[in-house]
Coordinates of C-alpha atoms and ligand atoms in Angstrom, one line a residue:
X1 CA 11.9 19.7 -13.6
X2 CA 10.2 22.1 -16.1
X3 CA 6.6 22.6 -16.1
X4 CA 5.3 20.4 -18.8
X5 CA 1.2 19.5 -19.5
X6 CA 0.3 16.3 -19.0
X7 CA -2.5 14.0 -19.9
X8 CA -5.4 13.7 -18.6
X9 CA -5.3 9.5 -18.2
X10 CA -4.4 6.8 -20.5
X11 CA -7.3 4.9 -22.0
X12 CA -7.2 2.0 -24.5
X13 CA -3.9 2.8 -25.3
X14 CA -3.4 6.1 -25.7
X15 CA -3.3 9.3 -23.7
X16 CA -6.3 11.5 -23.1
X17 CA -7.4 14.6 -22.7
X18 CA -9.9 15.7 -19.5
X19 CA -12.8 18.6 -19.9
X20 CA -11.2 20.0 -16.5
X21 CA -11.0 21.7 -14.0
X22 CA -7.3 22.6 -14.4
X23 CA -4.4 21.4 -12.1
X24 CA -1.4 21.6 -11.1
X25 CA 1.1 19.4 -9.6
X26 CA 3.2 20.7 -7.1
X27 CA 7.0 19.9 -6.3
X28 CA 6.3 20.2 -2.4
X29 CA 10.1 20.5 -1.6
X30 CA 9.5 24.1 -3.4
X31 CA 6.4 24.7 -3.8
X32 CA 6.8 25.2 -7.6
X33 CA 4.7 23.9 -10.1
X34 CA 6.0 20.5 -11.8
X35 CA 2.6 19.7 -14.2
X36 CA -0.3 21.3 -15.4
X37 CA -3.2 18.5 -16.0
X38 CA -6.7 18.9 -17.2
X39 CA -8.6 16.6 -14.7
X40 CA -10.9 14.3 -15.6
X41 CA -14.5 13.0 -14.8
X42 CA -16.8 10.6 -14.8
X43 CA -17.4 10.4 -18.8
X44 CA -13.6 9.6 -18.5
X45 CA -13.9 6.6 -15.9
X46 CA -17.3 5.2 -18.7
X47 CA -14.9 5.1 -21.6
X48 CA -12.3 3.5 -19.5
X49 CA -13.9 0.7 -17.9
X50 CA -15.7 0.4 -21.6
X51 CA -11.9 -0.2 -22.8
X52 CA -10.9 -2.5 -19.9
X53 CA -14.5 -4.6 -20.5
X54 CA -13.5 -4.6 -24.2
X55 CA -9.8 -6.0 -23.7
X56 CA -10.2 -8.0 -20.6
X57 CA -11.7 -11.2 -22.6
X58 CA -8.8 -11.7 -24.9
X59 CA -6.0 -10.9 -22.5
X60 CA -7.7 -13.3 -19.8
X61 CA -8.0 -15.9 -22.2
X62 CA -3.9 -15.2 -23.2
X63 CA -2.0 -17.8 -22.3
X64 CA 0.2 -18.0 -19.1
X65 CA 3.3 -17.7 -21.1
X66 CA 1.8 -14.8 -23.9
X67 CA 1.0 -12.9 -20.1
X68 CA 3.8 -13.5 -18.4
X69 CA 6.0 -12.1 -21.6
X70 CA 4.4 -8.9 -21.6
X71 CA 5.1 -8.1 -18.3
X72 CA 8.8 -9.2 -18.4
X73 CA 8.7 -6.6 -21.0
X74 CA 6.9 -4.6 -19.0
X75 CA 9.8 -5.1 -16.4
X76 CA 12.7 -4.3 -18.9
X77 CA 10.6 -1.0 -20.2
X78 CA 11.0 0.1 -16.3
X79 CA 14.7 -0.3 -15.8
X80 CA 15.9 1.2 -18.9
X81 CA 13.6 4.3 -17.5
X82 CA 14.9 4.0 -13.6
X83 CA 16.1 7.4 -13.8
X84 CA 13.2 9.3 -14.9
X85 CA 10.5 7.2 -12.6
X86 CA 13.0 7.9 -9.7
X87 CA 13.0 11.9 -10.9
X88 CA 9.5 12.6 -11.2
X89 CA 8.5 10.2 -8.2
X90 CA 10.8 12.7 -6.1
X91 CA 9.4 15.8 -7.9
X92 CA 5.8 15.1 -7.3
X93 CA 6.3 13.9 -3.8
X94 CA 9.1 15.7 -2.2
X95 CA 10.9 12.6 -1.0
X96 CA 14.5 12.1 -0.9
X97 CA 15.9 10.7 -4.0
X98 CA 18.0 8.1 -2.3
X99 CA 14.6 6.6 -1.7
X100 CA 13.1 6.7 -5.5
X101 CA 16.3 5.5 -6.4
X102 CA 16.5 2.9 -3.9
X103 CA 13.5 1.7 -2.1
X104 CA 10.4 3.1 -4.9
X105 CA 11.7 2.6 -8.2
X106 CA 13.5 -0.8 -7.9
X107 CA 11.1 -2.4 -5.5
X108 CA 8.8 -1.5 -8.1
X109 CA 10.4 -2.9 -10.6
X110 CA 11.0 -6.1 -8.7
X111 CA 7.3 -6.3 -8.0
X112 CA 6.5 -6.4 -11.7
X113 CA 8.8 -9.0 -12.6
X114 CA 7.4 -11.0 -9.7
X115 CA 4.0 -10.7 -11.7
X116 CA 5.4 -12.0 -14.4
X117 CA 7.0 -14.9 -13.0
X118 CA 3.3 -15.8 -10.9
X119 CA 1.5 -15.3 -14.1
X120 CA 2.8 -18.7 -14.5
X121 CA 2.2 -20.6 -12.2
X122 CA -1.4 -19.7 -10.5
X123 CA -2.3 -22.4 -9.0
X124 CA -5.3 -23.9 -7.6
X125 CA -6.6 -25.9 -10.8
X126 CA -8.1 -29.3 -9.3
X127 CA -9.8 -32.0 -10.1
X128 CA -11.3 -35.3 -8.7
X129 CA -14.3 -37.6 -8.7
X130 CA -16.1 -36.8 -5.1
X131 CA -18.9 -37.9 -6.1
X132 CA -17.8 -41.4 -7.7
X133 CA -19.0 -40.8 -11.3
X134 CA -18.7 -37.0 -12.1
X135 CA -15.4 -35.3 -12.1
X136 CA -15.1 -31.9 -10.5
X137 CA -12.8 -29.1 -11.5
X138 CA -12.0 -25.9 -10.2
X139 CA -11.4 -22.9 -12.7
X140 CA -9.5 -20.2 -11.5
X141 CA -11.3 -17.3 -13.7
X142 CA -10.5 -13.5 -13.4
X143 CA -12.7 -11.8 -11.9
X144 CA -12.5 -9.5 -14.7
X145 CA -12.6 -5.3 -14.7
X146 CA -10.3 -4.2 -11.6
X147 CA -11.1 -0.5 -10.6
X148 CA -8.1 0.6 -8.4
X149 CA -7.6 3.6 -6.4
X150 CA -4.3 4.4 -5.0
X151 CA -2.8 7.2 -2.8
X152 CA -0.2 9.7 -2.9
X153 CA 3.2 8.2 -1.0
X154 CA 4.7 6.1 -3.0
X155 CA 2.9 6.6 -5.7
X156 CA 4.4 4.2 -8.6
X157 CA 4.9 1.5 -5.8
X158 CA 1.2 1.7 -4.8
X159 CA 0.0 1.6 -8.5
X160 CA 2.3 -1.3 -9.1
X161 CA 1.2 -3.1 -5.9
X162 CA -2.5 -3.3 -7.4
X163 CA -1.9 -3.5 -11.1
X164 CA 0.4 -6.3 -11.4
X165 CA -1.0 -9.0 -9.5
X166 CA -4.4 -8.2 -11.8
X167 CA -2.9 -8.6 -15.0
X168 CA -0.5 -11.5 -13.7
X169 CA -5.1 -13.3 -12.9
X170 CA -6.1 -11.6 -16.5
X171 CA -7.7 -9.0 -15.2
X172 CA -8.0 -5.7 -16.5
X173 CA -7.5 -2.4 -14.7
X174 CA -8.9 0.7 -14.4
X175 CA -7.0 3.0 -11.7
X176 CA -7.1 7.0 -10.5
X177 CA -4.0 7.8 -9.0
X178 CA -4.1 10.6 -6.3
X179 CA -4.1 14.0 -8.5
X180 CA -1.6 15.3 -5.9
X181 CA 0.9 12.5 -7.8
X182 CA 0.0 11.3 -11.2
X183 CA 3.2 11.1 -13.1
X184 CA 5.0 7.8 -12.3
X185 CA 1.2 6.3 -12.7
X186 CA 1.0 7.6 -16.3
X187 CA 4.5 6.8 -17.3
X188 CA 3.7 3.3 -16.0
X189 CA 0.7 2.6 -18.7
X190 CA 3.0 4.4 -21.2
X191 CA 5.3 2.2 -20.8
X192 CA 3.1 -0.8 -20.5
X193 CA 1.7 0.2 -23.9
X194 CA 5.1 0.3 -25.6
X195 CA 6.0 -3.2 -24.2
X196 CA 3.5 -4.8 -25.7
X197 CA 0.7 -5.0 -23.4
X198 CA -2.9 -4.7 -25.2
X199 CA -4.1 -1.4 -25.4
X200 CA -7.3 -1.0 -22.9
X201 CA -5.8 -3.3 -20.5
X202 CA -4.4 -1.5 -17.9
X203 CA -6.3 2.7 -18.1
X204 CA -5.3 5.6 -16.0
X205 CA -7.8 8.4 -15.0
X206 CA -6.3 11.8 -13.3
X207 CA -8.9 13.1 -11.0
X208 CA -10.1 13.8 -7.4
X209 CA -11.3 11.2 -5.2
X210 CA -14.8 12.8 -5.6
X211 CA -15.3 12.6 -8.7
X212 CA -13.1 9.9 -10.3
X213 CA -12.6 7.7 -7.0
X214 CA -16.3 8.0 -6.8
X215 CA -17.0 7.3 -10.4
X216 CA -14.7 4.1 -10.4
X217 CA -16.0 2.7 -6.7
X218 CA -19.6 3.2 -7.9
X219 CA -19.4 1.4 -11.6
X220 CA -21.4 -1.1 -12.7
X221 CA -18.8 -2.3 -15.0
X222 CA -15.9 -2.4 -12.3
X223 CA -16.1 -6.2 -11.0
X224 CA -13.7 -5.4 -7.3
X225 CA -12.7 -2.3 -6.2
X226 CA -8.8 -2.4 -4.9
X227 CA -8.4 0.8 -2.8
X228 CA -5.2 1.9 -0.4
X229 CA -5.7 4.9 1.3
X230 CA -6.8 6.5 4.4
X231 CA -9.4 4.8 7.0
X232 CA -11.8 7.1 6.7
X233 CA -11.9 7.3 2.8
X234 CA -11.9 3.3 2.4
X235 CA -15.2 3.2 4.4
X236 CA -16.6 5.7 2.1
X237 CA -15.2 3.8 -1.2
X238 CA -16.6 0.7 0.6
X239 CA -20.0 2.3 0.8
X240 CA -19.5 3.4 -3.1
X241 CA -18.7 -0.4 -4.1
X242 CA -21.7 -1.8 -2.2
X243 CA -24.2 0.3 -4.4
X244 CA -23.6 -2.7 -6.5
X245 CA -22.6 -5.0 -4.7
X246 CA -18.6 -5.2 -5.8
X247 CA -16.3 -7.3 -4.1
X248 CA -13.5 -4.7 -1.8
X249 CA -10.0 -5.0 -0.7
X250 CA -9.2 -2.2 1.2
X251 CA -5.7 -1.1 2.5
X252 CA -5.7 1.4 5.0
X253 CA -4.4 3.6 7.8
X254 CA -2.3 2.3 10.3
X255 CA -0.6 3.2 13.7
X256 CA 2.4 0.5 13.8
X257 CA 3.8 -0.2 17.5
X258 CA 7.3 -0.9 18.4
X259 CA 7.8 -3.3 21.1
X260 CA 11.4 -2.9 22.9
X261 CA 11.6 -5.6 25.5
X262 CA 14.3 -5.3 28.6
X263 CA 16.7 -7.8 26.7
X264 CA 16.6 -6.2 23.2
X265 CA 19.7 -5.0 21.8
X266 CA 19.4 -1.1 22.1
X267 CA 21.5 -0.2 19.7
X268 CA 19.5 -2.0 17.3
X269 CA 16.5 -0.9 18.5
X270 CA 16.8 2.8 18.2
X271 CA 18.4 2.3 14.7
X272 CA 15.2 0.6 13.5
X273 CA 13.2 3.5 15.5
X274 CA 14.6 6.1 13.7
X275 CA 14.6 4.6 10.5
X276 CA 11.2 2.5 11.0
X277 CA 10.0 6.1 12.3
X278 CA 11.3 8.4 9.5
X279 CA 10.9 6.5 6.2
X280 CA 9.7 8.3 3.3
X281 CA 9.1 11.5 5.7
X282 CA 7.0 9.2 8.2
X283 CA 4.1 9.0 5.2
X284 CA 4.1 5.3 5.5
X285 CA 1.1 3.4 6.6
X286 CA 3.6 0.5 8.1
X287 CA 5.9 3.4 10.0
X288 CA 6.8 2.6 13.7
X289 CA 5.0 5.4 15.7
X290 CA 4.3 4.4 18.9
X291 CA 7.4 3.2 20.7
X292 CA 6.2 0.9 23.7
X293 CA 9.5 -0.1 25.7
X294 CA 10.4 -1.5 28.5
X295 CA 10.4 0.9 31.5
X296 CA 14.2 -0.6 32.7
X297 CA 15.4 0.8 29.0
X298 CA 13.0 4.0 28.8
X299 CA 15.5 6.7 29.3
X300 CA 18.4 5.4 27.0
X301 CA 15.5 4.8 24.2
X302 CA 14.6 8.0 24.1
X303 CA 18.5 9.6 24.6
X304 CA 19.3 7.3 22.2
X305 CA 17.1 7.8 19.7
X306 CA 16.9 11.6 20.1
X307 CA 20.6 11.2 19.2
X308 CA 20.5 9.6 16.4
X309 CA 17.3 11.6 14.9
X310 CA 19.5 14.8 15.3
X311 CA 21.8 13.2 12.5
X312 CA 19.6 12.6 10.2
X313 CA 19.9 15.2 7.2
X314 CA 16.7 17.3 6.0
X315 CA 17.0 19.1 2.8
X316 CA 16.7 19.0 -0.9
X317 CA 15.5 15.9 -1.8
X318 CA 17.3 16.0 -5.0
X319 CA 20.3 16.1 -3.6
X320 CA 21.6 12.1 -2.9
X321 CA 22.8 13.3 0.6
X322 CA 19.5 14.0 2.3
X323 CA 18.1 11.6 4.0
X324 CA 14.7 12.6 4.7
X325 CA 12.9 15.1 2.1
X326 CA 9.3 17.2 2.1
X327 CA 6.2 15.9 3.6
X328 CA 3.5 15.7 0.5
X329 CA 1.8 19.7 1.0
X330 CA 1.7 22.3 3.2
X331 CA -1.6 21.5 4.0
X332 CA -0.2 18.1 5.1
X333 CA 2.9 19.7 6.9
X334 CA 0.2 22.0 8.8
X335 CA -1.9 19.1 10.2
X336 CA 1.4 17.0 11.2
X337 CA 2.2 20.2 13.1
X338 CA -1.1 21.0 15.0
X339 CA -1.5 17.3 16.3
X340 CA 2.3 18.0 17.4
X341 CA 1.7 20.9 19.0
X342 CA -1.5 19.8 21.0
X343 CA 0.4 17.1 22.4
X344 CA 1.7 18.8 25.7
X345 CA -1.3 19.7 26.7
X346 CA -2.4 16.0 26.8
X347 CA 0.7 15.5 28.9
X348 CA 3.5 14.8 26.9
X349 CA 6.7 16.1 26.2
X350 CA 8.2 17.0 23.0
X351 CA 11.7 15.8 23.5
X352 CA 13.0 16.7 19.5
X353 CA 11.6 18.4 16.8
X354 CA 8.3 20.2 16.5
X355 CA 9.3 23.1 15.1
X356 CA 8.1 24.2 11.3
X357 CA 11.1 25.4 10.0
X358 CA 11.0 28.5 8.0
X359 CA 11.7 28.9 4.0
X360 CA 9.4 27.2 1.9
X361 CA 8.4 23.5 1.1
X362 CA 6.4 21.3 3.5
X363 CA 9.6 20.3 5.5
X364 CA 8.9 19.0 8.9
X365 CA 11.8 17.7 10.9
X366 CA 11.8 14.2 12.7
X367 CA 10.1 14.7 16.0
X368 CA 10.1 12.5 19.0
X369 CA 7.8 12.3 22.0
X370 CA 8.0 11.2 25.1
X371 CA 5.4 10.5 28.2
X372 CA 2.5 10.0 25.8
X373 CA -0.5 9.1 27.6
X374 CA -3.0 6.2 26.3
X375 CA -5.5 8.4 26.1
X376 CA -4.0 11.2 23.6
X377 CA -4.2 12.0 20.1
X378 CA -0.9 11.7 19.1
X379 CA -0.9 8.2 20.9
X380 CA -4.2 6.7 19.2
X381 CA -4.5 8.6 15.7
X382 CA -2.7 8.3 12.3
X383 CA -0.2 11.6 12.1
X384 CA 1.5 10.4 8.8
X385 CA 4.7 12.8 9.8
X386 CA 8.0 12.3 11.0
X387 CA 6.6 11.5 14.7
X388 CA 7.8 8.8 16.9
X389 CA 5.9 8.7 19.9
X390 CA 7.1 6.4 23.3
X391 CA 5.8 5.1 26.4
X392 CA 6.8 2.6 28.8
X393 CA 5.5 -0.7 30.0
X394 CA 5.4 -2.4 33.1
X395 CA 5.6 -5.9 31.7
X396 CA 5.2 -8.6 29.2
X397 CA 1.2 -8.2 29.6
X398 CA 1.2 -4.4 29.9
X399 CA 3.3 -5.0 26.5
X400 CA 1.3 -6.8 24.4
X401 CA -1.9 -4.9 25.9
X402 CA -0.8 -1.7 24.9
X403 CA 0.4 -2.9 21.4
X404 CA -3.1 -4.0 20.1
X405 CA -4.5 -0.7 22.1
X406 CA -5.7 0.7 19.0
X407 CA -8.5 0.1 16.2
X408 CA -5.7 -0.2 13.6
X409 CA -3.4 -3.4 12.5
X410 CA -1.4 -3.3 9.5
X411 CA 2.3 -4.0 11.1
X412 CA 4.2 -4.2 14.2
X413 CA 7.3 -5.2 15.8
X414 CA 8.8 -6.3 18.7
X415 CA 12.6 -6.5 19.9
X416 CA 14.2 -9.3 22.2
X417 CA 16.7 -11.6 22.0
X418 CA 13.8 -14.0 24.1
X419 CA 12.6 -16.6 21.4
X420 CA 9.3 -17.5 23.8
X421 CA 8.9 -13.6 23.8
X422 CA 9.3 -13.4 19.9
X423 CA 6.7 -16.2 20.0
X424 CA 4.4 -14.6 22.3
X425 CA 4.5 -11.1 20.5
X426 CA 4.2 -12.8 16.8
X427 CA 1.2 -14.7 17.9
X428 CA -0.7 -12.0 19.9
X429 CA -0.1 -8.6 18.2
X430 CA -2.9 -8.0 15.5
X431 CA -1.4 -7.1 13.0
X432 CA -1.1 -8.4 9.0
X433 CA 2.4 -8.2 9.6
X434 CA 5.0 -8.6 12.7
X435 CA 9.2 -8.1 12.3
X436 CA 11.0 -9.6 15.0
X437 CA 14.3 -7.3 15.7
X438 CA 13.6 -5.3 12.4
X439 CA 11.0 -2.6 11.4
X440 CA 9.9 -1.8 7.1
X441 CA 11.3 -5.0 5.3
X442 CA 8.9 -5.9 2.4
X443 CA 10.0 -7.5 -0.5
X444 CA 7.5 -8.6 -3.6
X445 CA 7.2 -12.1 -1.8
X446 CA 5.5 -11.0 1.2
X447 CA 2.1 -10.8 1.8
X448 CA 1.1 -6.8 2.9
X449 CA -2.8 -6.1 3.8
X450 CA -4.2 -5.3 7.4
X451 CA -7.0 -6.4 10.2
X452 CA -9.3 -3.9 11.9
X453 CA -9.6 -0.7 10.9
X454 CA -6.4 -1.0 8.4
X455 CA -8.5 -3.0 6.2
X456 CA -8.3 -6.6 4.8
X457 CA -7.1 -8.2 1.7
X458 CA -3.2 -8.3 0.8
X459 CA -1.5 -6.8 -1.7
X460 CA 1.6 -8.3 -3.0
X461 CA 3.0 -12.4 -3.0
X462 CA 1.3 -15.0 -4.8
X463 CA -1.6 -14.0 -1.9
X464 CA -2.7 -10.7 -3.3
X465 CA -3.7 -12.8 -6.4
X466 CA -7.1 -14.2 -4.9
X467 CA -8.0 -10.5 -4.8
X468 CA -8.1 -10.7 -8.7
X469 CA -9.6 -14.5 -9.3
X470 CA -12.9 -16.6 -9.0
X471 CA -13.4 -19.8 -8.4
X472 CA -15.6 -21.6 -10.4
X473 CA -16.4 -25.3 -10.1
X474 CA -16.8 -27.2 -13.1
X475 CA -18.7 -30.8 -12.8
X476 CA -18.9 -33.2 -15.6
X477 CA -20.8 -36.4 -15.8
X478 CA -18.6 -39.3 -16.4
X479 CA -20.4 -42.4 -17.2
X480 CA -23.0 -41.1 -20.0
X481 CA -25.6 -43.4 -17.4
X482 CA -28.4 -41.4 -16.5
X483 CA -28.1 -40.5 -12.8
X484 CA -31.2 -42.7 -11.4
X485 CA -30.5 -42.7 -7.5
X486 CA -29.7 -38.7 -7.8
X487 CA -32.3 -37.5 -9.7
X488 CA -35.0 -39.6 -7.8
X489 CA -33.8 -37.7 -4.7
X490 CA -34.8 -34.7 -6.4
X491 CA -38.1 -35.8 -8.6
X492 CA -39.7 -38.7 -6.7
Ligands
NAD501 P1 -6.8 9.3 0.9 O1 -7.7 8.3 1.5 O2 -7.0 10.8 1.1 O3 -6.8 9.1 -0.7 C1 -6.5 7.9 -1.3 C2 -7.1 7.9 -2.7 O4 -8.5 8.0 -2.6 C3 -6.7 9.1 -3.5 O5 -6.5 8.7 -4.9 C4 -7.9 10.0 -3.4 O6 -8.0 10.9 -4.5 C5 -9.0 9.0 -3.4 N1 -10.2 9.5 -2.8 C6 -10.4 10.5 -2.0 N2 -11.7 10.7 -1.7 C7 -12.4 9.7 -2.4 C8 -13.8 9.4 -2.5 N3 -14.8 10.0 -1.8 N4 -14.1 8.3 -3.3 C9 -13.1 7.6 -3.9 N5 -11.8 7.9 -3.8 C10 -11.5 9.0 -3.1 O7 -5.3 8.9 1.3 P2 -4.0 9.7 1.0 O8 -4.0 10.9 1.8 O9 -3.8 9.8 -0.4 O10 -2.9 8.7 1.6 C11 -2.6 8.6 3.0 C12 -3.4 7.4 3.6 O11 -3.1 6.2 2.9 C13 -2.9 7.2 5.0 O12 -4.0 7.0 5.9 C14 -2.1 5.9 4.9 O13 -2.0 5.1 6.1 C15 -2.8 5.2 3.8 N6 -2.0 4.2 3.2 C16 -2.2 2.9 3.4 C17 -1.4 1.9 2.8 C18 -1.6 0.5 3.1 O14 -1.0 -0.4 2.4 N7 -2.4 0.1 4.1 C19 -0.4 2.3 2.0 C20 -0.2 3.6 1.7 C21 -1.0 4.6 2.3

C-alpha cells in the first residue's frame, strides 16, 4: 500500500486537518511507512464533542426505524468495501490477512447490522400505577455525547464494538483511535457519512493517548467515557473521567487461563491452545495464556502442542497462506521478547520459540513454556505475544485455585467431558466470560466486558446497550384530585 496523507479525524461530517506533530503509520510486517497524518489536539477533541452535542438531540429524538435504517446502510456501505477495510486493517497492524478477511472485517460488519436490528427493539419502556393513582413510566434516554477510546489490535472491530451500540441508544460519539492504527477507524465515519448518517454524529480524532485520550476522558461535554485498552491506562482514563464526574466502562487487560482436566479430549485441547494461544499474533485481551492442565495429561499437552505450534506458518501477512503475521511494533516485539527471555531464570523452560528472528518486521514466532512457576512474570502479567505458558495441577481444587490466581478476569476456559466439572468451572472461574471445550468464540450476541482488574461494563449484545442509556422515571398524576393524604405527610 502506497504512502498516502491522511486526515487528521472526521468531525461533523467531514475530514479534518490537525496543527501536528507529524506521523506516520507504520506497516509493522516491514517496517515501511503506510500513512503520514498530522495529529491532532485538544482544540480538535472541543470542536468535536461541540459537533456530537450539536447532532446528538435530533438523532436521539430519530425514530427507532429512521436509526435503525442508517445503520443498515451503514452495514451495506461496509461490505461493498470488505476488501479495502481487510487491506488497510492488515497494513496498519501486521496481522494475517486471513484474519481481516475472516474474523475483523466480517465480525465487524455483523456487529453493525446487529446495531441496527437492536436499535429496534430497546427495551425496558414500563409503566404501571404503584402508587394507586399516578402512573409511573420509565424512559430509556441516551445518555447523550459518548467519548470512546479504543486500542490498536483490532482496530475497526474495537471502534465498531463501541460505536454501534451508542448510535443503536441515540447517542453520539466522539472516539480517538490508537495513532499506531487509524485507518479502518476513519474509513468507518467516511463511510457512515456517505450512508446517510447525520454529519456530527459519530467524529474521529487521530492523536496520542496524552493528548487526545486525555482531552476526550477529561471533557465536560463527554457524558461516559467507553475505553478498551490496557489496565494500567484505563485507571488513568478513569482518573481523567472522574475530574467530572463521567460515568466509565472500561475494558481492559487480561491473562485468560486454560483449564485441561484429566478427561478432556487432548486433541481438542491442544487445537484450541494453539489457536486460543496464537490469534491475531497473541494481541488479544481474551487469548489463552496460561495453560493449567491436569498433571496425568502434562507431558502430551505440552508435546502436543509444541507440535502443532511448529506448523503454524509465520510470514507475510499479505499473503492468504500465513497464518500468524507481525506483532504491532518493534518496540512491542522487544518487550514480548525480554519477558520471554527472563523467564528461565524464574524457573521455567522455554520448550518452543523465543527466538527474534532476524530480517525486519516485528515477527515473533509462537512460543510455549513449560514449568512456570506461580510466582513468575510470565505466569502473572499481560505479555500480549504469541506466549502460551503451562503448568500442572494437582486437582479439581488446585484447578480452579490456580485459574482465578490472578487480578485479571475477562475470559477463561475449561476442558472435560465431566458436566458437574463444566458446572463447577463455569460457576467459579471469575471471569466475564467462560468456554466449555472451546477457547475465542464471540459473535455480536454475546456479551464481552470483564471483573477485577480487566474492567467492568460489556461491550457488544443487547447488554453493552445500558452503557449508552438512562433511566428516567416519569410519574403522572392520574385523578386531577389533589393528593390530600400525601401532601399532608409532607406539610402538616
Ligand atoms: P493502551 O492502553 O496503551 O492504549 C489504548 C488507547 O488508550 C489508545 O488509543 C491510546 O492512545 C490511549 N491512551 C494512551 N494513554 C492515554 C492516556 N493517558 N489518556 C487517555 N488515553 C490514552 O493499549 P494498547 O497497547 O493500544 O492495547 C493493548 C491493551 O488493550 C492490552 O492490555 C489488551 O489486553 C487491551 N485490550 C483489551 C480488550 C478488552 O476488550 N478487554 C480488547 C482489546 C485490547
Amino acid at each position: 500500500m502506497a504512502t498516502t496523507s491522511i486526515p487528521s479525524g472526521w468531525i461533523a461530517g467531514a475530514p479534518i486537518g490537525g496543527a501536528g506533530p507529524d506521523h506516520t503509520v507504520v506497516d509493522p510486517a516491514t517496517g515501511e511507512p503506510v500513512a503520514e497524518v498530522a495529529l491532532a489536539g485538544s482544540a480538535e477533541v472541543d470542536a468535536a464533542v461541540s459537533a456530537a452535542r450539536a447532532a446528538q438531540r435530533d438523532w436521539g429524538a430519530a425514530t427507532p426505524a429512521q436509526r435503525s435504517q442508517v445503520l443498515g446502510a451503514l452495514a451495506a456501505a461496509l461490505d461493498a468495501q470488505a476488501d479495502l477495510l481487510a487491506e488497510q486493517e492488515t497494513a496498519h497492524t501486521g496481522k494475517a490477512i486471513r484474519l481481516s478477511r475472516e474474523f475483523d472485517v466480517p465480525g465487524s460488519i455483523d456487529n453493525v447490522r446487529f446495531f441496527a436490528g437492536a436499535a429496534r427493539i430497546l427495551e425496558g419502556k414500563a409503566s404501571g400505577e404503584y402508587s394507586g393513582d399516578h402512573t409511573s413510566s420509565i424512559r430509556r434516554e441516551p445518555v447523550g455525547v459518548v467519548g470512546s477510546i479504543t486500542p490498536w489490535n483490532y482496530p475497526l472491530q474495537m471502534a465498531v464494538w463501541k460505536v454501534l451500540p451508542a448510535l443503536a441508544a441515540g447517542c453520539a460519539v466522539v472516539l480517538k483511535p490508537s495513532e499506531l492504527t487509524p485507518l479502518t477507524t476513519l474509513t468507518l465515519a467516511r463511510l457512515a457519512t456517505e450512508a446517510g448518517l447525520p454529519d456530527g454524529v459519530f467524529n474521529v480524532v487521530v492523536g496520542t493517548g496524552a493528548d487526545v485520550g486525555a482531552a476526550i476522558a477529561g471533557h465536560p461535554g463527554v457524558d461516559t467515557v467507553t475505553f478498551t485498552g490496557s489496565t494500567a491506562v484505563g485507571r488513568t482514563v478513569m482518573g481523567q473521567a472522574a475530574t467530572h464526574g463521567t460515568r466509565v466502562q472500561l475494558e481492559l487487560g487480561g491473562k485468560a487461563p486454560f483449564v485441561v482436566f484429566d478427561d478432556a479430549d487432548l486433541d481438542a485441547a491442544i487445537a484450541g491452545a494453539v489457536a486460543g494461544s496464537l490469534i491475531n499474533a497473541g494481541q488479544d485481551c481474551t487469548a489463552a495464556t496460561r495453560a493449567i492442565v491436569a498433571a496425568d495429561l502434562y507431558d502430551d499437552f505440552v508435546a502436543g502442542v509444541a507440535e502443532v505450534m511448529r506448523s503454524v506458518v509465520m510470514g507475510d501477512p499479505r499473503d492468504p497462506a500465513t497464518d500468524m503475521g507481525s506483532l504491532i511494533s518493534t518496540a512491542h516485539r522487544d518487550k514480548v521478547a525480554q519477558m520471554v527471555a527472563r523467564a528461565p531464570a524464574q524457573g521455567a523452560r522455554v520448550v518452543l520459540g523465543g527466538q527474534v528472528p532476524d530480517g525486519p518486521g516485528a515477527f515473533y514466532p509462537p512460543t510455549l513454556i513449560a514449568d512456570v512457576a506461580e510466582s513468575s512474570e510470565i505466569y502473572r502479567d499481560e505479555v500480549f505475544g504469541p506466549v502460551l505458558t503451562v503448568s500442572a495441577f494437582t486437582d479439581d481444587d488446585d484447578a480452579m485455585r490456580r485459574a482465578n490466581d490472578t487480578i485479571y478476569g475477562l475470559a477463561a476456559s475449561a476442558w472435560t467431558r465431566d458436566v458437574y466439572r463444566a458446572g463447577r468451572a463455569s460457576r467459579e472461574i471469575h471471569a466475564g466470560c467462560v468456554w466449555i471445550n472451546d477457547h475465542i468464540p464471540i459473535l455480536s450476541e454475546m456479551p464481552h466486558g470483564g471483573v477485577g482488574a480487566s474492567g467492568f461494563g460489556k461491550d457488544m449484545s443487547m447488554y453493552s446497550l445500558e452503557e449508552y442509556l438512562t433511566v428516567k422515571h416519569v410519574m403522572s398524576d392520574n385523578t386531577g384530585v389533589v393528593q390530600k393524604d400525601w401532601h399532608r405527610t409532607v406539610f402538616a
